[in-house]
PDB file of C-alpha atoms in Angstrom:
ATOM      1  CA  UNK A   1     -37.547  33.260  40.211  1.00 56.00           C
ATOM      2  CA  UNK A   2     -38.761  33.747  43.730  1.00 71.00           C
ATOM      3  CA  UNK A   3     -42.111  35.396  44.274  1.00 78.00           C
ATOM      4  CA  UNK A   4     -42.647  37.844  47.096  1.00 78.00           C
ATOM      5  CA  UNK A   5     -45.793  39.446  48.423  1.00 87.00           C
ATOM      6  CA  UNK A   6     -45.730  43.228  48.152  1.00 88.00           C
ATOM      7  CA  UNK A   7     -48.340  45.715  49.230  1.00 89.00           C
ATOM      8  CA  UNK A   8     -49.257  48.588  46.943  1.00 90.00           C
ATOM      9  CA  UNK A   9     -51.995  51.184  47.169  1.00 91.00           C
ATOM     10  CA  UNK A  10     -53.678  51.408  43.782  1.00 92.00           C
ATOM     11  CA  UNK A  11     -56.518  53.855  43.152  1.00 92.00           C
ATOM     12  CA  UNK A  12     -57.014  54.210  46.904  1.00 91.00           C
ATOM     13  CA  UNK A  13     -57.227  50.470  47.593  1.00 92.00           C
ATOM     14  CA  UNK A  14     -54.573  48.403  49.350  1.00 92.00           C
ATOM     15  CA  UNK A  15     -53.469  45.459  47.206  1.00 90.00           C
ATOM     16  CA  UNK A  16     -51.209  42.520  48.029  1.00 90.00           C
ATOM     17  CA  UNK A  17     -49.360  41.322  44.953  1.00 90.00           C
ATOM     18  CA  UNK A  18     -47.584  37.970  44.615  1.00 91.00           C
ATOM     19  CA  UNK A  19     -44.958  38.452  41.918  1.00 90.00           C
ATOM     20  CA  UNK A  20     -41.233  38.226  41.333  1.00 92.00           C
ATOM     21  CA  UNK A  21     -39.461  41.422  42.430  1.00 90.00           C
ATOM     22  CA  UNK A  22     -37.996  41.955  38.953  1.00 93.00           C
ATOM     23  CA  UNK A  23     -41.412  41.940  37.247  1.00 94.00           C
ATOM     24  CA  UNK A  24     -42.207  45.183  35.431  1.00 95.00           C
ATOM     25  CA  UNK A  25     -44.823  47.217  37.277  1.00 95.00           C
ATOM     26  CA  UNK A  26     -46.810  47.414  34.039  1.00 96.00           C
ATOM     27  CA  UNK A  27     -47.346  43.656  34.021  1.00 96.00           C
ATOM     28  CA  UNK A  28     -48.391  43.626  37.665  1.00 94.00           C
ATOM     29  CA  UNK A  29     -50.953  46.361  37.019  1.00 95.00           C
ATOM     30  CA  UNK A  30     -52.350  44.771  33.869  1.00 96.00           C
ATOM     31  CA  UNK A  31     -52.105  41.044  34.595  1.00 95.00           C
ATOM     32  CA  UNK A  32     -52.328  40.698  38.376  1.00 93.00           C
ATOM     33  CA  UNK A  33     -54.573  43.652  39.210  1.00 94.00           C
ATOM     34  CA  UNK A  34     -56.517  43.584  35.913  1.00 94.00           C
ATOM     35  CA  UNK A  35     -56.131  47.325  35.286  1.00 94.00           C
ATOM     36  CA  UNK A  36     -56.152  48.151  31.593  1.00 92.00           C
ATOM     37  CA  UNK A  37     -55.323  51.884  31.747  1.00 94.00           C
ATOM     38  CA  UNK A  38     -51.559  51.612  31.341  1.00 95.00           C
ATOM     39  CA  UNK A  39     -50.704  50.135  27.955  1.00 96.00           C
ATOM     40  CA  UNK A  40     -47.637  48.427  26.563  1.00 96.00           C
ATOM     41  CA  UNK A  41     -46.067  50.665  23.938  1.00 95.00           C
ATOM     42  CA  UNK A  42     -42.358  50.749  23.253  1.00 95.00           C
ATOM     43  CA  UNK A  43     -41.182  48.803  26.323  1.00 93.00           C
ATOM     44  CA  UNK A  44     -38.333  51.293  26.745  1.00 95.00           C
ATOM     45  CA  UNK A  45     -40.069  54.003  28.791  1.00 92.00           C
ATOM     46  CA  UNK A  46     -40.010  56.477  25.922  1.00 94.00           C
ATOM     47  CA  UNK A  47     -43.522  56.625  24.467  1.00 95.00           C
ATOM     48  CA  UNK A  48     -45.518  57.166  27.680  1.00 94.00           C
ATOM     49  CA  UNK A  49     -48.286  54.640  26.962  1.00 96.00           C
ATOM     50  CA  UNK A  50     -47.501  52.932  30.271  1.00 96.00           C
ATOM     51  CA  UNK A  51     -47.298  56.134  32.353  1.00 96.00           C
ATOM     52  CA  UNK A  52     -48.744  56.001  35.881  1.00 94.00           C
ATOM     53  CA  UNK A  53     -48.500  58.225  38.933  1.00 93.00           C
ATOM     54  CA  UNK A  54     -46.299  56.820  41.676  1.00 91.00           C
ATOM     55  CA  UNK A  55     -46.532  58.836  44.881  1.00 90.00           C
ATOM     56  CA  UNK A  56     -47.769  61.763  42.784  1.00 90.00           C
ATOM     57  CA  UNK A  57     -44.945  61.658  40.211  1.00 92.00           C
ATOM     58  CA  UNK A  58     -45.365  60.489  36.616  1.00 93.00           C
ATOM     59  CA  UNK A  59     -43.390  57.318  35.925  1.00 94.00           C
ATOM     60  CA  UNK A  60     -43.076  54.812  33.091  1.00 96.00           C
ATOM     61  CA  UNK A  61     -44.319  51.505  34.499  1.00 95.00           C
ATOM     62  CA  UNK A  62     -42.711  49.348  31.784  1.00 96.00           C
ATOM     63  CA  UNK A  63     -39.194  50.119  33.068  1.00 96.00           C
ATOM     64  CA  UNK A  64     -39.925  50.200  36.822  1.00 94.00           C
ATOM     65  CA  UNK A  65     -39.554  46.881  38.592  1.00 94.00           C
ATOM     66  CA  UNK A  66     -41.899  45.823  41.366  1.00 91.00           C
ATOM     67  CA  UNK A  67     -39.025  45.816  43.881  1.00 89.00           C
ATOM     68  CA  UNK A  68     -38.671  49.598  43.360  1.00 88.00           C
ATOM     69  CA  UNK A  69     -42.245  50.288  44.437  1.00 81.00           C
ATOM     70  CA  UNK A  70     -42.924  48.615  47.820  1.00 75.00           C
ATOM     71  CA  UNK A  71     -45.568  50.538  49.698  1.00 77.00           C
ATOM     72  CA  UNK A  72     -46.020  52.940  46.783  1.00 81.00           C
ATOM     73  CA  UNK A  73     -49.266  54.772  46.121  1.00 86.00           C
ATOM     74  CA  UNK A  74     -50.383  54.473  42.518  1.00 79.00           C
TER      75      UNK A  74
END
């Protein structure tokens, strides 16, 4: 897997993330950015434990890949 650098705005701070584009956003938030708010629940996007706001809209971060969120505000 190739890693790319992507820029996200998380909690008002600009963050550069080095991760494979097909990595779940949940894992980037928890492992790379050390944010423990979103939790792993069902892994299917059904339970809502991993819910985050992306550009003001609620989204399930366990089913959204990093490549779908370049430049996003979380």
